Amino acid sequence: MGVLKTLWSKLKQAILALKPGRVTLGYPFTPREPEEGFRGLPRVDVNRCIGCGGCAEVCPARCIRVVDTDQTTRVLCFLHERCTFCGRCAEVCPVNAIEMTKEFELSTDDPHEDLVGEYHIWMGPCERCGRCFEAPSALDRLKRTGMRCDEIDAKCAIACPAGVEADSEETKS
């Protein structure tokens, strides 16, 4: 009985194989479209990013690093070869600056060229203590390019990360 069942199974497979039609996909020449809801590589919109580093804190694969290169520049480094496409970085971003794309093809000749994403974010330095405290507004970005704008001193006093007050001794020296 077991032999007959095995023969019947093999006969069904042989009949299916004789049917005309494509058995395999034309991959990689015609890549398959990802399913709806598929998460691929994360992409950062540097115009929206505030540089908070929340994405680096929640990444389970530890593939996101936040590096302050100087007082005005913060770099987000995404090591895409370690990314598991979990989407936690996009979930915790308070300004929705990270988007999960449908791009999942990571094969390349140079592993350091395409698999490391660096996003440079210009941060606004505090005028009192000099530390980075937030991404600048559109007005601050214009000032950075050399356009003249009036300063609003109260903004810096309110948002100073070091808590330096306008009347303190640190500002006078």
JSON list of C-alpha atoms in Angstrom, two decimals:
[
{"chain": "A", "resi": 1, "resn": "MET", "atom": "CA", "xyz": [0.00, 0.00, 0.00]},
{"chain": "A", "resi": 2, "resn": "GLY", "atom": "CA", "xyz": [2.85, 2.41, 0.86]},
{"chain": "A", "resi": 3, "resn": "VAL", "atom": "CA", "xyz": [4.57, 1.72, -2.48]},
{"chain": "A", "resi": 4, "resn": "LEU", "atom": "CA", "xyz": [1.37, 2.44, -4.40]},
{"chain": "A", "resi": 5, "resn": "LYS", "atom": "CA", "xyz": [0.88, 5.72, -2.55]},
{"chain": "A", "resi": 6, "resn": "THR", "atom": "CA", "xyz": [4.45, 6.80, -3.36]},
{"chain": "A", "resi": 7, "resn": "LEU", "atom": "CA", "xyz": [4.02, 5.92, -7.04]},
{"chain": "A", "resi": 8, "resn": "TRP", "atom": "CA", "xyz": [0.76, 7.88, -7.21]},
{"chain": "A", "resi": 9, "resn": "SER", "atom": "CA", "xyz": [2.46, 10.93, -5.66]},
{"chain": "A", "resi": 10, "resn": "LYS", "atom": "CA", "xyz": [5.33, 10.74, -8.17]},
{"chain": "A", "resi": 11, "resn": "LEU", "atom": "CA", "xyz": [2.89, 10.35, -11.07]},
{"chain": "A", "resi": 12, "resn": "LYS", "atom": "CA", "xyz": [1.01, 13.50, -9.99]},
{"chain": "A", "resi": 13, "resn": "GLN", "atom": "CA", "xyz": [4.28, 15.44, -9.84]},
{"chain": "A", "resi": 14, "resn": "ALA", "atom": "CA", "xyz": [5.27, 14.20, -13.32]},
{"chain": "A", "resi": 15, "resn": "ILE", "atom": "CA", "xyz": [1.92, 15.31, -14.79]},
{"chain": "A", "resi": 16, "resn": "LEU", "atom": "CA", "xyz": [2.29, 18.76, -13.22]},
{"chain": "A", "resi": 17, "resn": "ALA", "atom": "CA", "xyz": [5.82, 19.08, -14.64]},
{"chain": "A", "resi": 18, "resn": "LEU", "atom": "CA", "xyz": [4.55, 18.34, -18.17]},
{"chain": "A", "resi": 19, "resn": "LYS", "atom": "CA", "xyz": [2.16, 21.31, -18.16]},
{"chain": "A", "resi": 20, "resn": "PRO", "atom": "CA", "xyz": [3.47, 24.22, -20.24]},
{"chain": "A", "resi": 21, "resn": "GLY", "atom": "CA", "xyz": [4.32, 27.43, -18.42]},
{"chain": "A", "resi": 22, "resn": "ARG", "atom": "CA", "xyz": [7.00, 29.16, -16.47]},
{"chain": "A", "resi": 23, "resn": "VAL", "atom": "CA", "xyz": [8.31, 27.31, -13.46]},
{"chain": "A", "resi": 24, "resn": "THR", "atom": "CA", "xyz": [10.84, 29.86, -12.20]},
{"chain": "A", "resi": 25, "resn": "LEU", "atom": "CA", "xyz": [11.02, 33.62, -12.08]},
{"chain": "A", "resi": 26, "resn": "GLY", "atom": "CA", "xyz": [13.29, 35.58, -14.39]},
{"chain": "A", "resi": 27, "resn": "TYR", "atom": "CA", "xyz": [15.27, 36.81, -11.39]},
{"chain": "A", "resi": 28, "resn": "PRO", "atom": "CA", "xyz": [17.60, 38.83, -11.32]},
{"chain": "A", "resi": 29, "resn": "PHE", "atom": "CA", "xyz": [16.77, 40.21, -14.78]},
{"chain": "A", "resi": 30, "resn": "THR", "atom": "CA", "xyz": [13.16, 40.89, -13.80]},
{"chain": "A", "resi": 31, "resn": "PRO", "atom": "CA", "xyz": [13.15, 41.37, -10.03]},
{"chain": "A", "resi": 32, "resn": "ARG", "atom": "CA", "xyz": [10.04, 40.45, -8.14]},
{"chain": "A", "resi": 33, "resn": "GLU", "atom": "CA", "xyz": [7.96, 43.29, -6.70]},
{"chain": "A", "resi": 34, "resn": "PRO", "atom": "CA", "xyz": [7.90, 43.14, -2.87]},
{"chain": "A", "resi": 35, "resn": "GLU", "atom": "CA", "xyz": [4.63, 42.36, -1.12]},
{"chain": "A", "resi": 36, "resn": "GLU", "atom": "CA", "xyz": [2.51, 45.10, 0.46]},
{"chain": "A", "resi": 37, "resn": "GLY", "atom": "CA", "xyz": [3.82, 46.05, 3.90]},
{"chain": "A", "resi": 38, "resn": "PHE", "atom": "CA", "xyz": [7.33, 44.77, 3.13]},
{"chain": "A", "resi": 39, "resn": "ARG", "atom": "CA", "xyz": [10.09, 46.66, 4.95]},
{"chain": "A", "resi": 40, "resn": "GLY", "atom": "CA", "xyz": [13.43, 47.25, 3.28]},
{"chain": "A", "resi": 41, "resn": "LEU", "atom": "CA", "xyz": [16.30, 49.65, 3.88]},
{"chain": "A", "resi": 42, "resn": "PRO", "atom": "CA", "xyz": [15.64, 52.69, 6.06]},
{"chain": "A", "resi": 43, "resn": "ARG", "atom": "CA", "xyz": [16.11, 56.10, 4.43]},
{"chain": "A", "resi": 44, "resn": "VAL", "atom": "CA", "xyz": [16.53, 59.34, 6.38]},
{"chain": "A", "resi": 45, "resn": "ASP", "atom": "CA", "xyz": [15.15, 62.71, 5.30]},
{"chain": "A", "resi": 46, "resn": "VAL", "atom": "CA", "xyz": [17.86, 65.05, 6.62]},
{"chain": "A", "resi": 47, "resn": "ASN", "atom": "CA", "xyz": [15.58, 68.06, 6.17]},
{"chain": "A", "resi": 48, "resn": "ARG", "atom": "CA", "xyz": [13.17, 66.63, 8.75]},
{"chain": "A", "resi": 49, "resn": "CYS", "atom": "CA", "xyz": [15.61, 64.90, 11.12]},
{"chain": "A", "resi": 50, "resn": "ILE", "atom": "CA", "xyz": [16.21, 66.71, 14.42]},
{"chain": "A", "resi": 51, "resn": "GLY", "atom": "CA", "xyz": [19.21, 64.57, 15.37]},
{"chain": "A", "resi": 52, "resn": "CYS", "atom": "CA", "xyz": [17.71, 63.25, 18.62]},
{"chain": "A", "resi": 53, "resn": "GLY", "atom": "CA", "xyz": [19.36, 59.81, 18.30]},
{"chain": "A", "resi": 54, "resn": "GLY", "atom": "CA", "xyz": [16.24, 57.88, 19.30]},
{"chain": "A", "resi": 55, "resn": "CYS", "atom": "CA", "xyz": [16.71, 55.58, 16.32]},
{"chain": "A", "resi": 56, "resn": "ALA", "atom": "CA", "xyz": [20.18, 54.57, 17.54]},
{"chain": "A", "resi": 57, "resn": "GLU", "atom": "CA", "xyz": [18.85, 53.86, 21.04]},
{"chain": "A", "resi": 58, "resn": "VAL", "atom": "CA", "xyz": [16.17, 51.40, 19.92]},
{"chain": "A", "resi": 59, "resn": "CYS", "atom": "CA", "xyz": [17.98, 49.59, 17.09]},
{"chain": "A", "resi": 60, "resn": "PRO", "atom": "CA", "xyz": [18.25, 45.93, 18.19]},
{"chain": "A", "resi": 61, "resn": "ALA", "atom": "CA", "xyz": [21.00, 45.20, 15.63]},
{"chain": "A", "resi": 62, "resn": "ARG", "atom": "CA", "xyz": [23.02, 48.25, 16.77]},
{"chain": "A", "resi": 63, "resn": "CYS", "atom": "CA", "xyz": [23.46, 49.30, 13.16]},
{"chain": "A", "resi": 64, "resn": "ILE", "atom": "CA", "xyz": [22.79, 53.02, 13.77]},
{"chain": "A", "resi": 65, "resn": "ARG", "atom": "CA", "xyz": [25.46, 55.24, 15.30]},
{"chain": "A", "resi": 66, "resn": "VAL", "atom": "CA", "xyz": [25.21, 58.94, 16.15]},
{"chain": "A", "resi": 67, "resn": "VAL", "atom": "CA", "xyz": [28.51, 60.82, 15.95]},
{"chain": "A", "resi": 68, "resn": "ASP", "atom": "CA", "xyz": [29.02, 64.52, 16.67]},
{"chain": "A", "resi": 69, "resn": "THR", "atom": "CA", "xyz": [31.84, 65.58, 14.37]},
{"chain": "A", "resi": 70, "resn": "ASP", "atom": "CA", "xyz": [31.95, 69.14, 15.71]},
{"chain": "A", "resi": 71, "resn": "GLN", "atom": "CA", "xyz": [29.71, 71.63, 17.50]},
{"chain": "A", "resi": 72, "resn": "THR", "atom": "CA", "xyz": [27.40, 72.06, 14.50]},
{"chain": "A", "resi": 73, "resn": "THR", "atom": "CA", "xyz": [27.37, 68.70, 12.70]},
{"chain": "A", "resi": 74, "resn": "ARG", "atom": "CA", "xyz": [25.87, 65.40, 13.77]},
{"chain": "A", "resi": 75, "resn": "VAL", "atom": "CA", "xyz": [26.29, 62.32, 11.57]},
{"chain": "A", "resi": 76, "resn": "LEU", "atom": "CA", "xyz": [23.88, 59.37, 11.56]},
{"chain": "A", "resi": 77, "resn": "CYS", "atom": "CA", "xyz": [25.72, 56.26, 10.32]},
{"chain": "A", "resi": 78, "resn": "PHE", "atom": "CA", "xyz": [23.52, 53.38, 9.14]},
{"chain": "A", "resi": 79, "resn": "LEU", "atom": "CA", "xyz": [25.39, 50.07, 8.73]},
{"chain": "A", "resi": 80, "resn": "HIS", "atom": "CA", "xyz": [22.94, 48.49, 6.30]},
{"chain": "A", "resi": 81, "resn": "GLU", "atom": "CA", "xyz": [24.70, 45.12, 6.24]},
{"chain": "A", "resi": 82, "resn": "ARG", "atom": "CA", "xyz": [23.64, 44.60, 9.88]},
{"chain": "A", "resi": 83, "resn": "CYS", "atom": "CA", "xyz": [20.09, 45.91, 9.48]},
{"chain": "A", "resi": 84, "resn": "THR", "atom": "CA", "xyz": [17.31, 43.37, 10.06]},
{"chain": "A", "resi": 85, "resn": "PHE", "atom": "CA", "xyz": [14.65, 45.71, 8.57]},
{"chain": "A", "resi": 86, "resn": "CYS", "atom": "CA", "xyz": [12.64, 45.59, 11.80]},
{"chain": "A", "resi": 87, "resn": "GLY", "atom": "CA", "xyz": [11.45, 49.18, 11.40]},
{"chain": "A", "resi": 88, "resn": "ARG", "atom": "CA", "xyz": [11.92, 50.22, 15.03]},
{"chain": "A", "resi": 89, "resn": "CYS", "atom": "CA", "xyz": [13.91, 53.29, 13.96]},
{"chain": "A", "resi": 90, "resn": "ALA", "atom": "CA", "xyz": [11.01, 54.54, 11.84]},
{"chain": "A", "resi": 91, "resn": "GLU", "atom": "CA", "xyz": [8.50, 53.80, 14.62]},
{"chain": "A", "resi": 92, "resn": "VAL", "atom": "CA", "xyz": [10.27, 55.90, 17.27]},
{"chain": "A", "resi": 93, "resn": "CYS", "atom": "CA", "xyz": [11.25, 58.86, 15.08]},
{"chain": "A", "resi": 94, "resn": "PRO", "atom": "CA", "xyz": [9.29, 61.80, 16.52]},
{"chain": "A", "resi": 95, "resn": "VAL", "atom": "CA", "xyz": [9.26, 63.74, 13.23]},
{"chain": "A", "resi": 96, "resn": "ASN", "atom": "CA", "xyz": [8.85, 60.77, 10.82]},
{"chain": "A", "resi": 97, "resn": "ALA", "atom": "CA", "xyz": [12.21, 61.47, 9.19]},
{"chain": "A", "resi": 98, "resn": "ILE", "atom": "CA", "xyz": [12.95, 57.75, 8.69]},
{"chain": "A", "resi": 99, "resn": "GLU", "atom": "CA", "xyz": [11.06, 55.81, 6.05]},
{"chain": "A", "resi": 100, "resn": "MET", "atom": "CA", "xyz": [11.31, 52.08, 5.41]},
{"chain": "A", "resi": 101, "resn": "THR", "atom": "CA", "xyz": [11.75, 51.57, 1.67]},
{"chain": "A", "resi": 102, "resn": "LYS", "atom": "CA", "xyz": [11.02, 48.43, -0.33]},
{"chain": "A", "resi": 103, "resn": "GLU", "atom": "CA", "xyz": [14.68, 48.17, -1.35]},
{"chain": "A", "resi": 104, "resn": "PHE", "atom": "CA", "xyz": [16.12, 44.94, -0.03]},
{"chain": "A", "resi": 105, "resn": "GLU", "atom": "CA", "xyz": [18.79, 44.01, -2.59]},
{"chain": "A", "resi": 106, "resn": "LEU", "atom": "CA", "xyz": [22.12, 44.47, -0.82]},
{"chain": "A", "resi": 107, "resn": "SER", "atom": "CA", "xyz": [24.51, 42.78, -3.23]},
{"chain": "A", "resi": 108, "resn": "THR", "atom": "CA", "xyz": [27.39, 44.99, -4.37]},
{"chain": "A", "resi": 109, "resn": "ASP", "atom": "CA", "xyz": [31.02, 44.74, -5.44]},
{"chain": "A", "resi": 110, "resn": "ASP", "atom": "CA", "xyz": [32.21, 47.26, -2.84]},
{"chain": "A", "resi": 111, "resn": "PRO", "atom": "CA", "xyz": [30.69, 46.54, 0.58]},
{"chain": "A", "resi": 112, "resn": "HIS", "atom": "CA", "xyz": [31.63, 49.95, 1.99]},
{"chain": "A", "resi": 113, "resn": "GLU", "atom": "CA", "xyz": [30.16, 51.93, -0.89]},
{"chain": "A", "resi": 114, "resn": "ASP", "atom": "CA", "xyz": [26.48, 51.06, -0.73]},
{"chain": "A", "resi": 115, "resn": "LEU", "atom": "CA", "xyz": [26.06, 49.37, 2.64]},
{"chain": "A", "resi": 116, "resn": "VAL", "atom": "CA", "xyz": [26.97, 52.34, 4.82]},
{"chain": "A", "resi": 117, "resn": "GLY", "atom": "CA", "xyz": [24.58, 55.27, 4.79]},
{"chain": "A", "resi": 118, "resn": "GLU", "atom": "CA", "xyz": [25.86, 58.52, 6.28]},
{"chain": "A", "resi": 119, "resn": "TYR", "atom": "CA", "xyz": [23.45, 61.36, 6.88]},
{"chain": "A", "resi": 120, "resn": "HIS", "atom": "CA", "xyz": [24.94, 64.73, 7.90]},
{"chain": "A", "resi": 121, "resn": "ILE", "atom": "CA", "xyz": [22.63, 66.88, 10.00]},
{"chain": "A", "resi": 122, "resn": "TRP", "atom": "CA", "xyz": [23.49, 70.47, 10.74]},
{"chain": "A", "resi": 123, "resn": "MET", "atom": "CA", "xyz": [22.65, 71.18, 14.35]},
{"chain": "A", "resi": 124, "resn": "GLY", "atom": "CA", "xyz": [22.05, 74.59, 15.89]},
{"chain": "A", "resi": 125, "resn": "PRO", "atom": "CA", "xyz": [24.75, 75.48, 18.40]},
{"chain": "A", "resi": 126, "resn": "CYS", "atom": "CA", "xyz": [23.69, 77.26, 21.57]},
{"chain": "A", "resi": 127, "resn": "GLU", "atom": "CA", "xyz": [25.00, 80.81, 21.54]},
{"chain": "A", "resi": 128, "resn": "ARG", "atom": "CA", "xyz": [25.70, 80.74, 25.27]},
{"chain": "A", "resi": 129, "resn": "CYS", "atom": "CA", "xyz": [27.36, 77.37, 25.89]},
{"chain": "A", "resi": 130, "resn": "GLY", "atom": "CA", "xyz": [28.26, 76.27, 22.32]},
{"chain": "A", "resi": 131, "resn": "ARG", "atom": "CA", "xyz": [26.75, 72.77, 22.52]},
{"chain": "A", "resi": 132, "resn": "CYS", "atom": "CA", "xyz": [24.38, 71.32, 19.92]},
{"chain": "A", "resi": 133, "resn": "PHE", "atom": "CA", "xyz": [20.80, 71.41, 21.07]},
{"chain": "A", "resi": 134, "resn": "GLU", "atom": "CA", "xyz": [18.41, 70.99, 18.13]},
{"chain": "A", "resi": 135, "resn": "ALA", "atom": "CA", "xyz": [18.23, 71.02, 14.39]},
{"chain": "A", "resi": 136, "resn": "PRO", "atom": "CA", "xyz": [17.87, 74.58, 13.15]},
{"chain": "A", "resi": 137, "resn": "SER", "atom": "CA", "xyz": [14.73, 75.97, 11.65]},
{"chain": "A", "resi": 138, "resn": "ALA", "atom": "CA", "xyz": [14.51, 77.02, 8.02]},
{"chain": "A", "resi": 139, "resn": "LEU", "atom": "CA", "xyz": [15.47, 80.56, 9.07]},
{"chain": "A", "resi": 140, "resn": "ASP", "atom": "CA", "xyz": [18.61, 79.28, 10.79]},
{"chain": "A", "resi": 141, "resn": "ARG", "atom": "CA", "xyz": [19.55, 77.30, 7.68]},
{"chain": "A", "resi": 142, "resn": "LEU", "atom": "CA", "xyz": [19.37, 80.51, 5.64]},
{"chain": "A", "resi": 143, "resn": "LYS", "atom": "CA", "xyz": [21.70, 82.24, 8.11]},
{"chain": "A", "resi": 144, "resn": "ARG", "atom": "CA", "xyz": [24.16, 79.38, 7.75]},
{"chain": "A", "resi": 145, "resn": "THR", "atom": "CA", "xyz": [24.40, 80.05, 4.01]},
{"chain": "A", "resi": 146, "resn": "GLY", "atom": "CA", "xyz": [25.26, 83.70, 4.71]},
{"chain": "A", "resi": 147, "resn": "MET", "atom": "CA", "xyz": [21.91, 85.48, 4.57]},
{"chain": "A", "resi": 148, "resn": "ARG", "atom": "CA", "xyz": [21.39, 88.14, 7.26]},
{"chain": "A", "resi": 149, "resn": "CYS", "atom": "CA", "xyz": [18.62, 87.55, 9.79]},
{"chain": "A", "resi": 150, "resn": "ASP", "atom": "CA", "xyz": [17.88, 89.10, 13.19]},
{"chain": "A", "resi": 151, "resn": "GLU", "atom": "CA", "xyz": [18.63, 86.95, 16.22]},
{"chain": "A", "resi": 152, "resn": "ILE", "atom": "CA", "xyz": [15.94, 85.91, 18.66]},
{"chain": "A", "resi": 153, "resn": "ASP", "atom": "CA", "xyz": [17.93, 85.66, 21.89]},
{"chain": "A", "resi": 154, "resn": "ALA", "atom": "CA", "xyz": [15.07, 84.24, 23.95]},
{"chain": "A", "resi": 155, "resn": "LYS", "atom": "CA", "xyz": [14.99, 81.03, 21.89]},
{"chain": "A", "resi": 156, "resn": "CYS", "atom": "CA", "xyz": [18.55, 80.16, 22.89]},
{"chain": "A", "resi": 157, "resn": "ALA", "atom": "CA", "xyz": [17.95, 80.98, 26.55]},
{"chain": "A", "resi": 158, "resn": "ILE", "atom": "CA", "xyz": [14.91, 78.68, 26.69]},
{"chain": "A", "resi": 159, "resn": "ALA", "atom": "CA", "xyz": [16.44, 75.72, 24.83]},
{"chain": "A", "resi": 160, "resn": "CYS", "atom": "CA", "xyz": [20.04, 75.85, 26.13]},
{"chain": "A", "resi": 161, "resn": "PRO", "atom": "CA", "xyz": [21.06, 72.23, 26.90]},
{"chain": "A", "resi": 162, "resn": "ALA", "atom": "CA", "xyz": [23.53, 73.28, 29.57]},
{"chain": "A", "resi": 163, "resn": "GLY", "atom": "CA", "xyz": [20.94, 75.41, 31.36]},
{"chain": "A", "resi": 164, "resn": "VAL", "atom": "CA", "xyz": [23.03, 78.55, 31.00]},
{"chain": "A", "resi": 165, "resn": "GLU", "atom": "CA", "xyz": [20.92, 81.60, 31.86]},
{"chain": "A", "resi": 166, "resn": "ALA", "atom": "CA", "xyz": [21.22, 84.98, 30.18]},
{"chain": "A", "resi": 167, "resn": "ASP", "atom": "CA", "xyz": [22.37, 86.67, 33.42]},
{"chain": "A", "resi": 168, "resn": "SER", "atom": "CA", "xyz": [24.81, 83.97, 34.58]},
{"chain": "A", "resi": 169, "resn": "GLU", "atom": "CA", "xyz": [28.55, 84.39, 35.03]},
{"chain": "A", "resi": 170, "resn": "GLU", "atom": "CA", "xyz": [29.35, 81.98, 32.14]},
{"chain": "A", "resi": 171, "resn": "THR", "atom": "CA", "xyz": [27.84, 84.31, 29.56]},
{"chain": "A", "resi": 172, "resn": "LYS", "atom": "CA", "xyz": [29.78, 87.33, 30.81]},
{"chain": "A", "resi": 173, "resn": "SER", "atom": "CA", "xyz": [33.19, 85.69, 30.53]}
]
